[in-house]
Short mmCIF file of C-alpha atoms in Angstrom, two decimals:
data_model
loop_
_atom_site.label_atom_id
_atom_site.label_comp_id
_atom_site.label_asym_id
_atom_site.label_seq_id
_atom_site.Cartn_x
_atom_site.Cartn_y
_atom_site.Cartn_z
CA UNK A 1 21.42 -18.55 15.54
CA UNK A 2 19.21 -18.54 12.47
CA UNK A 3 19.47 -21.77 10.53
CA UNK A 4 20.17 -20.65 6.99
CA UNK A 5 21.43 -22.09 3.74
CA UNK A 6 25.08 -21.68 2.98
CA UNK A 7 25.59 -18.96 0.40
CA UNK A 8 29.10 -20.08 -0.37
CA UNK A 9 28.13 -23.67 -1.09
CA UNK A 10 25.04 -22.97 -3.20
CA UNK A 11 26.01 -19.97 -5.31
CA UNK A 12 29.08 -19.26 -7.45
CA UNK A 13 31.38 -16.43 -6.52
CA UNK A 14 30.39 -13.16 -8.16
CA UNK A 15 33.10 -10.91 -6.78
CA UNK A 16 33.73 -9.50 -10.25
CA UNK A 17 30.16 -9.88 -11.52
CA UNK A 18 27.69 -7.18 -12.47
CA UNK A 19 25.48 -5.42 -10.00
CA UNK A 20 22.47 -7.65 -10.62
CA UNK A 21 24.48 -10.82 -9.96
CA UNK A 22 25.80 -9.34 -6.73
CA UNK A 23 22.30 -8.37 -5.61
CA UNK A 24 21.01 -11.85 -6.49
CA UNK A 25 23.78 -13.48 -4.48
CA UNK A 26 23.41 -11.09 -1.54
CA UNK A 27 19.66 -11.68 -1.25
CA UNK A 28 19.47 -15.19 -2.73
CA UNK A 29 16.85 -13.96 -5.18
CA UNK A 30 16.13 -13.89 -8.90
CA UNK A 31 15.65 -10.42 -10.36
CA UNK A 32 13.32 -9.76 -13.27
CA UNK A 33 15.11 -8.92 -16.56
CA UNK A 34 14.11 -5.26 -16.25
CA UNK A 35 15.38 -5.01 -12.70
CA UNK A 36 18.62 -6.70 -13.67
CA UNK A 37 19.05 -4.13 -16.46
CA UNK A 38 18.26 -1.32 -13.99
CA UNK A 39 21.29 -2.36 -11.96
CA UNK A 40 23.67 -3.47 -14.72
CA UNK A 41 23.03 -0.52 -17.06
CA UNK A 42 23.53 1.69 -13.99
CA UNK A 43 20.28 3.58 -14.48
CA UNK A 44 20.39 4.13 -10.74
CA UNK A 45 23.21 6.64 -11.26
CA UNK A 46 20.75 9.07 -12.85
CA UNK A 47 18.39 11.53 -11.19
CA UNK A 48 14.83 11.85 -12.47
CA UNK A 49 12.32 14.71 -12.60
CA UNK A 50 9.25 12.96 -11.19
CA UNK A 51 8.45 12.51 -7.52
CA UNK A 52 10.46 9.30 -7.13
CA UNK A 53 13.65 10.65 -8.61
CA UNK A 54 16.43 9.41 -6.29
CA UNK A 55 17.57 5.82 -6.92
CA UNK A 56 19.41 3.76 -4.33
CA UNK A 57 23.08 2.98 -4.98
CA UNK A 58 23.33 -0.85 -5.11
CA UNK A 59 26.53 -0.70 -3.07
CA UNK A 60 24.41 0.32 -0.10
CA UNK A 61 22.03 -2.61 -0.69
CA UNK A 62 24.97 -5.01 -0.45
CA UNK A 63 25.76 -3.86 3.09
CA UNK A 64 24.84 -6.01 6.07
CA UNK A 65 22.38 -3.38 7.33
CA UNK A 66 21.38 -1.04 4.48
CA UNK A 67 20.46 2.39 5.83
CA UNK A 68 17.54 2.74 3.39
CA UNK A 69 15.58 -0.08 5.06
CA UNK A 70 13.07 1.03 7.72
CA UNK A 71 12.92 -2.12 9.90
CA UNK A 72 9.65 -3.00 11.66
CA UNK A 73 7.88 -0.09 9.95
CA UNK A 74 8.53 -1.53 6.49
CA UNK A 75 7.39 -5.13 5.80
CA UNK A 76 10.37 -7.46 5.82
CA UNK A 77 9.86 -8.64 2.23
CA UNK A 78 10.45 -5.09 0.88
CA UNK A 79 13.76 -3.77 -0.46
CA UNK A 80 13.84 0.01 -1.25
CA UNK A 81 14.94 1.13 -4.71
CA UNK A 82 13.72 4.70 -5.35
CA UNK A 83 12.99 7.61 -2.98
CA UNK A 84 11.17 10.92 -3.17
CA UNK A 85 13.65 12.37 -0.65
CA UNK A 86 10.79 12.79 1.85
CA UNK A 87 10.99 9.36 3.48
CA UNK A 88 8.74 7.47 1.05
CA UNK A 89 9.94 4.63 -1.15
CA UNK A 90 9.31 2.46 -4.15
CA UNK A 91 10.33 -1.02 -3.04
CA UNK A 92 10.76 -4.35 -4.77
CA UNK A 93 8.93 -7.21 -3.11
CA UNK A 94 10.48 -10.65 -2.59
CA UNK A 95 7.99 -13.41 -3.40
CA UNK A 96 7.66 -16.91 -1.95
CA UNK A 97 9.60 -18.35 -4.91
CA UNK A 98 12.48 -15.88 -4.32
CA UNK A 99 11.71 -13.81 -7.41
CA UNK A 100 11.88 -10.02 -7.14
CA UNK A 101 9.80 -8.01 -9.57
CA UNK A 102 6.65 -6.34 -8.17
CA UNK A 103 7.17 -2.75 -7.07
CA UNK A 104 5.15 -1.29 -4.20
CA UNK A 105 4.75 2.27 -2.98
CA UNK A 106 5.51 2.53 0.75
CA UNK A 107 4.54 5.63 2.73
CA UNK A 108 6.69 6.33 5.78
CA UNK A 109 4.10 8.32 7.74
CA UNK A 110 1.59 5.52 8.20
CA UNK A 111 3.32 2.51 6.69
CA UNK A 112 0.64 2.13 4.00
CA UNK A 113 1.66 0.35 0.83
CA UNK A 114 0.11 -0.36 -2.56
CA UNK A 115 1.46 -2.08 -5.70
CA UNK A 116 2.51 0.40 -8.37
CA UNK A 117 3.42 -2.17 -11.00
CA UNK A 118 4.59 -5.68 -11.75
CA UNK A 119 7.99 -4.27 -12.73
CA UNK A 120 10.12 -1.27 -11.91
CA UNK A 121 9.43 0.14 -15.39
CA UNK A 122 5.67 0.05 -14.73
CA UNK A 123 6.09 1.82 -11.38
CA UNK A 124 8.24 4.53 -12.96
CA UNK A 125 5.61 5.07 -15.66
CA UNK A 126 2.86 5.34 -13.07
CA UNK A 127 4.88 7.97 -11.22
CA UNK A 128 5.28 9.89 -14.48
CA UNK A 129 1.64 9.63 -15.55
CA UNK A 130 -0.43 9.69 -12.36
CA UNK A 131 -1.03 13.44 -12.52
CA UNK A 132 -2.70 12.80 -15.91
CA UNK A 133 -5.22 10.39 -14.40
CA UNK A 134 -8.75 11.32 -13.24
CA UNK A 135 -9.48 11.95 -9.60
CA UNK A 136 -8.78 14.38 -6.75
CA UNK A 137 -5.02 13.66 -6.59
CA UNK A 138 -5.04 12.88 -2.86
CA UNK A 139 -1.86 11.43 -1.40
CA UNK A 140 -1.61 7.83 -0.18
CA UNK A 141 -1.72 9.22 3.34
CA UNK A 142 -1.35 12.68 4.83
CA UNK A 143 1.99 13.79 3.35
CA UNK A 144 4.81 15.18 5.44
CA UNK A 145 5.25 17.86 2.81
CA UNK A 146 3.74 18.81 -0.52
CA UNK A 147 4.27 16.27 -3.29
CA UNK A 148 6.37 17.18 -6.28
CA UNK A 149 4.24 17.95 -9.33
CA UNK A 150 4.80 14.48 -10.74
CA UNK A 151 6.83 15.81 -13.62
CA UNK A 152 5.78 18.44 -16.13
CA UNK A 153 5.52 17.17 -19.69
CA UNK A 154 8.65 19.03 -20.79
CA UNK A 155 10.66 17.56 -17.94
CA UNK A 156 9.18 14.06 -18.25
CA UNK A 157 10.18 13.91 -21.89
CA UNK A 158 13.79 14.53 -20.86
CA UNK A 159 13.71 12.38 -17.72
CA UNK A 160 16.46 9.74 -18.07
CA UNK A 161 14.71 7.32 -15.71
CA UNK A 162 11.40 7.63 -17.56
CA UNK A 163 13.24 7.26 -20.89
CA UNK A 164 14.74 3.99 -19.67
CA UNK A 165 11.34 2.72 -18.47
CA UNK A 166 9.80 3.50 -21.87
CA UNK A 167 12.03 0.85 -23.42
CA UNK A 168 9.95 -1.81 -21.65
CA UNK A 169 6.50 -0.29 -22.22
CA UNK A 170 3.93 -0.84 -25.00
CA UNK A 171 3.95 1.94 -27.66
CA UNK A 172 0.54 3.22 -26.58
CA UNK A 173 1.84 3.81 -23.06
CA UNK A 174 5.03 5.47 -24.29
CA UNK A 175 2.92 7.83 -26.37
CA UNK A 176 1.30 9.17 -23.19
CA UNK A 177 4.56 10.83 -22.16
CA UNK A 178 4.70 13.24 -25.11
CA UNK A 179 1.18 13.34 -26.53
CA UNK A 180 -1.73 15.21 -25.02
CA UNK A 181 -4.42 12.78 -23.92
CA UNK A 182 -7.47 13.31 -21.76
CA UNK A 183 -7.41 11.90 -18.25
CA UNK A 184 -9.96 9.24 -19.19
CA UNK A 185 -7.97 8.25 -22.29
CA UNK A 186 -4.80 7.95 -20.22
CA UNK A 187 -6.56 5.66 -17.75
CA UNK A 188 -8.13 3.61 -20.55
CA UNK A 189 -4.78 3.01 -22.26
CA UNK A 190 -3.12 1.92 -19.02
CA UNK A 191 -5.96 -0.49 -18.25
CA UNK A 192 -6.05 -1.87 -21.79
CA UNK A 193 -2.33 -2.60 -21.69
CA UNK A 194 -2.42 -3.88 -18.10
CA UNK A 195 0.26 -1.42 -17.00
CA UNK A 196 0.18 -0.57 -13.26
CA UNK A 197 -3.44 -1.73 -13.22
CA UNK A 198 -3.97 -1.91 -9.46
CA UNK A 199 -2.65 1.60 -8.84
CA UNK A 200 -4.70 2.99 -11.74
CA UNK A 201 -7.90 1.35 -10.50
CA UNK A 202 -7.38 2.78 -7.02
CA UNK A 203 -7.11 6.22 -8.58
CA UNK A 204 -10.29 5.59 -10.57
CA UNK A 205 -12.12 4.55 -7.39
CA UNK A 206 -11.12 7.90 -5.88
CA UNK A 207 -12.46 9.60 -8.99
CA UNK A 208 -15.75 7.68 -8.93
CA UNK A 209 -16.33 8.59 -5.28
CA UNK A 210 -15.17 12.19 -5.46
CA UNK A 211 -17.85 14.62 -4.32
CA UNK A 212 -18.05 18.42 -4.19
CA UNK A 213 -18.27 18.64 -0.39
CA UNK A 214 -14.56 17.89 0.06
CA UNK A 215 -13.71 20.78 -2.27
CA UNK A 216 -15.11 23.29 0.24
CA UNK A 217 -15.18 21.62 3.67
CA UNK A 218 -11.81 21.94 5.40
CA UNK A 219 -10.98 21.09 9.00
CA UNK A 220 -10.94 24.80 9.86
CA UNK A 221 -14.36 25.38 8.30
CA UNK A 222 -15.77 22.33 10.06
CA UNK A 223 -14.60 23.75 13.39
CA UNK A 224 -16.26 27.07 12.60
CA UNK A 225 -19.50 25.25 11.82
CA UNK A 226 -19.08 23.11 14.97
CA UNK A 227 -18.97 19.92 12.92
CA UNK A 228 -16.86 17.09 14.32
CA UNK A 229 -14.08 16.48 11.81
CA UNK A 230 -14.53 12.72 11.93
CA UNK A 231 -18.19 13.23 11.06
CA UNK A 232 -17.14 15.46 8.19
CA UNK A 233 -14.89 12.68 6.87
CA UNK A 234 -17.83 10.27 7.07
CA UNK A 235 -19.91 12.68 4.98
CA UNK A 236 -17.13 13.09 2.43
CA UNK A 237 -16.82 9.31 2.24
CA UNK A 238 -20.52 8.96 1.42
CA UNK A 239 -22.33 12.21 0.76
CA UNK A 240 -25.68 10.46 1.24
CA UNK A 241 -24.81 10.22 4.95
CA UNK A 242 -25.14 14.01 5.30
CA UNK A 243 -28.39 14.81 7.17
CA UNK A 244 -31.00 16.49 4.97
CA UNK A 245 -31.07 19.79 6.88
CA UNK A 246 -27.28 20.12 6.83
CA UNK A 247 -27.15 19.22 3.16
CA UNK A 248 -29.58 22.04 2.41
CA UNK A 249 -27.32 24.37 4.40
CA UNK A 250 -24.33 23.33 2.25
CA UNK A 251 -26.37 23.79 -0.91
CA UNK A 252 -27.39 27.29 0.13
CA UNK A 253 -24.15 28.62 1.60
CA UNK A 254 -21.51 26.72 -0.38
CA UNK A 255 -23.32 26.20 -3.67
CA UNK A 256 -23.19 22.43 -3.21
CA UNK A 257 -25.16 20.94 -6.15
CA UNK A 258 -28.51 19.53 -5.13
CA UNK A 259 -27.87 16.50 -7.34
CA UNK A 260 -24.34 15.79 -6.03
CA UNK A 261 -23.78 12.06 -6.21
CA UNK A 262 -21.04 9.46 -6.22
CA UNK A 263 -20.61 6.61 -8.69
CA UNK A 264 -20.62 3.62 -6.37
CA UNK A 265 -21.32 1.18 -9.19
CA UNK A 266 -18.14 2.13 -11.04
CA UNK A 267 -16.18 2.00 -7.78
CA UNK A 268 -17.50 -1.53 -7.18
CA UNK A 269 -16.42 -2.64 -10.66
CA UNK A 270 -12.85 -1.46 -10.11
CA UNK A 271 -12.66 -2.95 -6.63
CA UNK A 272 -14.03 -6.28 -7.78
CA UNK A 273 -11.26 -6.49 -10.38
CA UNK A 274 -8.62 -5.61 -7.80
CA UNK A 275 -9.83 -8.35 -5.46
CA UNK A 276 -9.15 -10.76 -8.31
CA UNK A 277 -5.69 -9.36 -9.05
CA UNK A 278 -4.55 -8.84 -5.46
CA UNK A 279 -6.92 -10.43 -2.92
CA UNK A 280 -4.73 -9.40 0.02
CA UNK A 281 -5.43 -5.65 -0.38
CA UNK A 282 -7.88 -4.37 2.23
CA UNK A 283 -9.03 -1.23 0.39
CA UNK A 284 -10.67 -3.14 -2.46
CA UNK A 285 -12.66 -5.36 -0.07
CA UNK A 286 -13.58 -2.38 2.12
CA UNK A 287 -15.07 -0.35 -0.72
CA UNK A 288 -16.60 -3.36 -2.48
CA UNK A 289 -18.31 -4.40 0.75
CA UNK A 290 -19.70 -0.92 1.31
CA UNK A 291 -20.96 -0.73 -2.28
CA UNK A 292 -22.77 -4.02 -1.74
CA UNK A 293 -24.12 -2.88 1.61
CA UNK A 294 -25.51 0.28 0.01
CA UNK A 295 -27.21 -1.74 -2.73
CA UNK A 296 -28.77 -4.18 -0.23
CA UNK A 297 -26.65 -7.18 -1.25
CA UNK A 298 -25.88 -7.97 2.38
CA UNK A 299 -24.69 -11.54 1.92
CA UNK A 300 -22.07 -10.38 -0.58
CA UNK A 301 -21.22 -7.42 1.64
CA UNK A 302 -20.52 -9.69 4.61
CA UNK A 303 -18.20 -11.86 2.53
CA UNK A 304 -16.29 -8.79 1.37
CA UNK A 305 -16.12 -7.30 4.86
CA UNK A 306 -14.77 -10.54 6.31
CA UNK A 307 -12.03 -10.57 3.66
CA UNK A 308 -11.29 -6.91 4.33
CA UNK A 309 -11.09 -7.50 8.07
CA UNK A 310 -8.57 -10.29 7.48
CA UNK A 311 -6.29 -8.07 5.38
CA UNK A 312 -3.44 -5.95 6.69
CA UNK A 313 -4.38 -2.48 7.89
CA UNK A 314 -1.38 -1.18 5.94
CA UNK A 315 -3.17 -2.01 2.68
CA UNK A 316 -6.38 -0.07 3.34
CA UNK A 317 -5.49 3.33 1.77
CA UNK A 318 -7.84 4.77 4.38
CA UNK A 319 -6.88 8.45 3.98
CA UNK A 320 -7.17 8.42 0.20
CA UNK A 321 -10.51 6.61 0.29
CA UNK A 322 -11.89 8.29 3.44
CA UNK A 323 -12.54 5.04 5.31
CA UNK A 324 -10.80 6.14 8.52
CA UNK A 325 -13.97 7.69 9.97
CA UNK A 326 -14.69 4.31 11.62
CA UNK A 327 -11.37 4.19 13.52
CA UNK A 328 -13.03 4.74 16.91
CA UNK A 329 -15.07 1.58 16.40
CA UNK A 330 -12.34 -0.66 15.03
CA UNK A 331 -8.83 -0.61 13.67
CA UNK A 332 -10.24 -1.77 10.33
CA UNK A 333 -13.09 -0.32 8.29
CA UNK A 334 -14.50 -3.73 7.34
CA UNK A 335 -14.54 -4.87 10.97
CA UNK A 336 -16.32 -1.65 11.96
CA UNK A 337 -18.98 -2.23 9.31
CA UNK A 338 -19.43 -5.83 10.52
CA UNK A 339 -19.89 -4.48 14.02
CA UNK A 340 -22.74 -2.34 12.67
CA UNK A 341 -24.47 -4.69 10.25
CA UNK A 342 -23.67 -8.14 11.73
CA UNK A 343 -22.59 -7.69 15.38
CA UNK A 344 -23.04 -11.39 16.14
CA UNK A 345 -20.28 -12.24 13.65
CA UNK A 346 -17.91 -10.00 15.58
CA UNK A 347 -18.96 -11.30 18.99
CA UNK A 348 -18.50 -14.92 17.86
CA UNK A 349 -14.97 -14.33 16.54
CA UNK A 350 -12.06 -13.84 18.93
CA UNK A 351 -10.03 -12.18 16.19
CA UNK A 352 -12.75 -9.73 15.10
CA UNK A 353 -13.39 -8.76 18.71
CA UNK A 354 -9.70 -7.94 19.09
CA UNK A 355 -10.00 -5.52 16.19
CA UNK A 356 -12.87 -3.69 17.89
CA UNK A 357 -12.11 -3.72 21.62
CA UNK A 358 -9.77 -1.51 23.65
CA UNK A 359 -7.46 1.24 22.49
CA UNK A 360 -5.53 1.11 19.20
CA UNK A 361 -2.37 0.22 21.12
CA UNK A 362 -4.15 -2.58 23.01
CA UNK A 363 -5.52 -3.92 19.74
CA UNK A 364 -2.04 -4.01 18.20
CA UNK A 365 -0.63 -5.88 21.18
CA UNK A 366 -3.47 -8.42 21.33
CA UNK A 367 -3.56 -9.07 17.59
CA UNK A 368 0.22 -9.56 17.43
CA UNK A 369 0.06 -12.04 20.32
CA UNK A 370 -2.84 -13.80 18.58
CA UNK A 371 -0.84 -14.37 15.40
CA UNK A 372 2.26 -15.45 17.33
CA UNK A 373 0.15 -18.07 19.09
CA UNK A 374 -1.36 -19.16 15.76
CA UNK A 375 2.16 -19.48 14.35
CA UNK A 376 3.20 -21.67 17.30
CA UNK A 377 0.23 -23.95 16.67
CA UNK A 378 1.09 -24.27 12.99
CA UNK A 379 4.69 -25.05 13.87
CA UNK A 380 3.58 -27.74 16.30
CA UNK A 381 1.79 -29.64 13.52
CA UNK A 382 4.59 -29.08 11.02
CA UNK A 383 2.83 -26.53 8.78
CA UNK A 384 5.79 -24.25 8.20
CA UNK A 385 4.10 -22.22 5.46
CA UNK A 386 1.19 -21.22 7.70
CA UNK A 387 3.57 -20.58 10.60
CA UNK A 388 5.55 -18.20 8.41
CA UNK A 389 2.41 -16.44 7.19
CA UNK A 390 1.14 -15.95 10.74
CA UNK A 391 4.46 -14.52 11.88
CA UNK A 392 4.22 -11.97 9.09
CA UNK A 393 0.73 -11.11 10.28
CA UNK A 394 2.05 -10.68 13.82
CA UNK A 395 4.27 -7.91 12.53
CA UNK A 396 2.12 -6.30 9.85
CA UNK A 397 -1.57 -6.99 10.44
CA UNK A 398 -2.06 -4.02 12.77
CA UNK A 399 1.59 -3.60 13.67
CA UNK A 400 3.20 -4.77 16.92
CA UNK A 401 4.00 -3.04 20.21
CA UNK A 402 6.64 -2.23 21.41
CA UNK A 403 9.13 -2.07 18.56
CA UNK A 404 11.50 -4.40 20.43
CA UNK A 405 9.19 -7.37 19.77
CA UNK A 406 10.13 -7.17 16.09
CA UNK A 407 13.52 -8.61 16.98
CA UNK A 408 11.93 -11.96 17.78
CA UNK A 409 9.36 -11.69 14.97
CA UNK A 410 11.99 -11.02 12.31
CA UNK A 411 14.26 -13.79 13.54
CA UNK A 412 11.40 -16.31 13.54
CA UNK A 413 10.28 -15.18 10.07
CA UNK A 414 13.80 -15.80 8.78
CA UNK A 415 13.90 -19.26 10.38
CA UNK A 416 10.54 -20.38 9.03
CA UNK A 417 11.37 -18.94 5.60
CA UNK A 418 14.44 -21.17 5.45
CA UNK A 419 12.36 -24.18 6.48
CA UNK A 420 9.77 -23.33 3.82
CA UNK A 421 12.52 -23.01 1.16
CA UNK A 422 11.97 -19.26 0.74
CA UNK A 423 15.62 -18.30 0.57
CA UNK A 424 15.20 -14.69 -0.53
CA UNK A 425 12.59 -13.90 2.13
CA UNK A 426 14.84 -15.48 4.76
CA UNK A 427 17.83 -13.40 3.69
CA UNK A 428 15.84 -10.18 3.53
CA UNK A 429 14.24 -10.82 6.92
CA UNK A 430 17.72 -11.32 8.39
CA UNK A 431 18.76 -8.05 6.79
CA UNK A 432 15.78 -6.23 8.29
CA UNK A 433 16.76 -7.78 11.64
CA UNK A 434 20.28 -6.37 11.30
CA UNK A 435 18.81 -2.97 10.43
CA UNK A 436 16.60 -3.11 13.53
CA UNK A 437 19.74 -3.41 15.65
CA UNK A 438 21.59 -0.72 13.71
CA UNK A 439 18.71 1.80 13.80
CA UNK A 440 17.04 1.13 17.16
CA UNK A 441 19.58 -0.88 19.13
CA UNK A 442 17.17 -3.80 19.39
#
């Protein structure tokens, strides 16, 4: 049995309380004021016009095993709130102090996630405005179906969910819904106000690195030209990696500009800021490290790559940012670059070698076992916080194999969370464990 705090003894009865109080009791958490209003004002009863337009009924979240939770695939500190009806979710994240505010985008196809805002209102605004931002508009990963248009202006103005979110936004951000602004102005206003900053900066990195080759080179065309598709992705990641003779061919036959270039300096600036705001996100370290490698700042590049290699693969945004061309070398872009520029660092690190050796499945198994062993060691010396962190890594560094092992991982996460006084994370991990049984029979 999981040792857990008694709900009945520590919290008052809220049988007749509002939705937010019931959610707080159910998950032993503290909701942000906006999120509490989302539930109590019953905004979730409305249907929006943007991509994430289907809110979750809180009654389902109060169940023992909510159907909306994707156990094992979805990190166990995520609780889904809004869906695009294609399997993808906006989730609230439960923090170490049992607060629930930050909203993350979770993609069901690959399990990638990225913060969309420090509140649900911010995330809703990003969903409404992201088509107005610069960049190629690539999805977070290869979508199962075409994305909704993100809300036409006429529909956004009448969107009840967006209208509610506007109540919590600065006037300059609200003005973006109805007033025509350039893409650069939209981005500038969001950055100046600090609204959904991480998600905006990721979009601006895409824009800075966008090149004309990807506008003409499809998988089908690459096959016709007998170009390996993985090589094509490498070229689209960094157009300077295209061999001179092939580049001339593209310039002649596909009107590729002879001066086509990417703005790596701007990309580095955005990534550097993101590493300060959210140092656990792999994509910012990956791109920052490559920018530094390109400029010859190898000492800085190695530091960034090491941080990137230590971050969860589910935070690398590899399809959007084209970093998955190194997958044959390593499960992580930063580890693959280390293997190329500092192989001795990889050879001297058991963990880095695990990221680079064997098949992807073998890597997942070995890395999960590594973090389970590290958790056991931390438990043995009484460091419950580190033990809990390493258990989380066992499940969501590369992912674990087979799915049945998540039963033990989730149970141990719940136990260590209780010991570390992280009541909300313990309760949510137990809920994910119940969902694992309900969905997969584990």
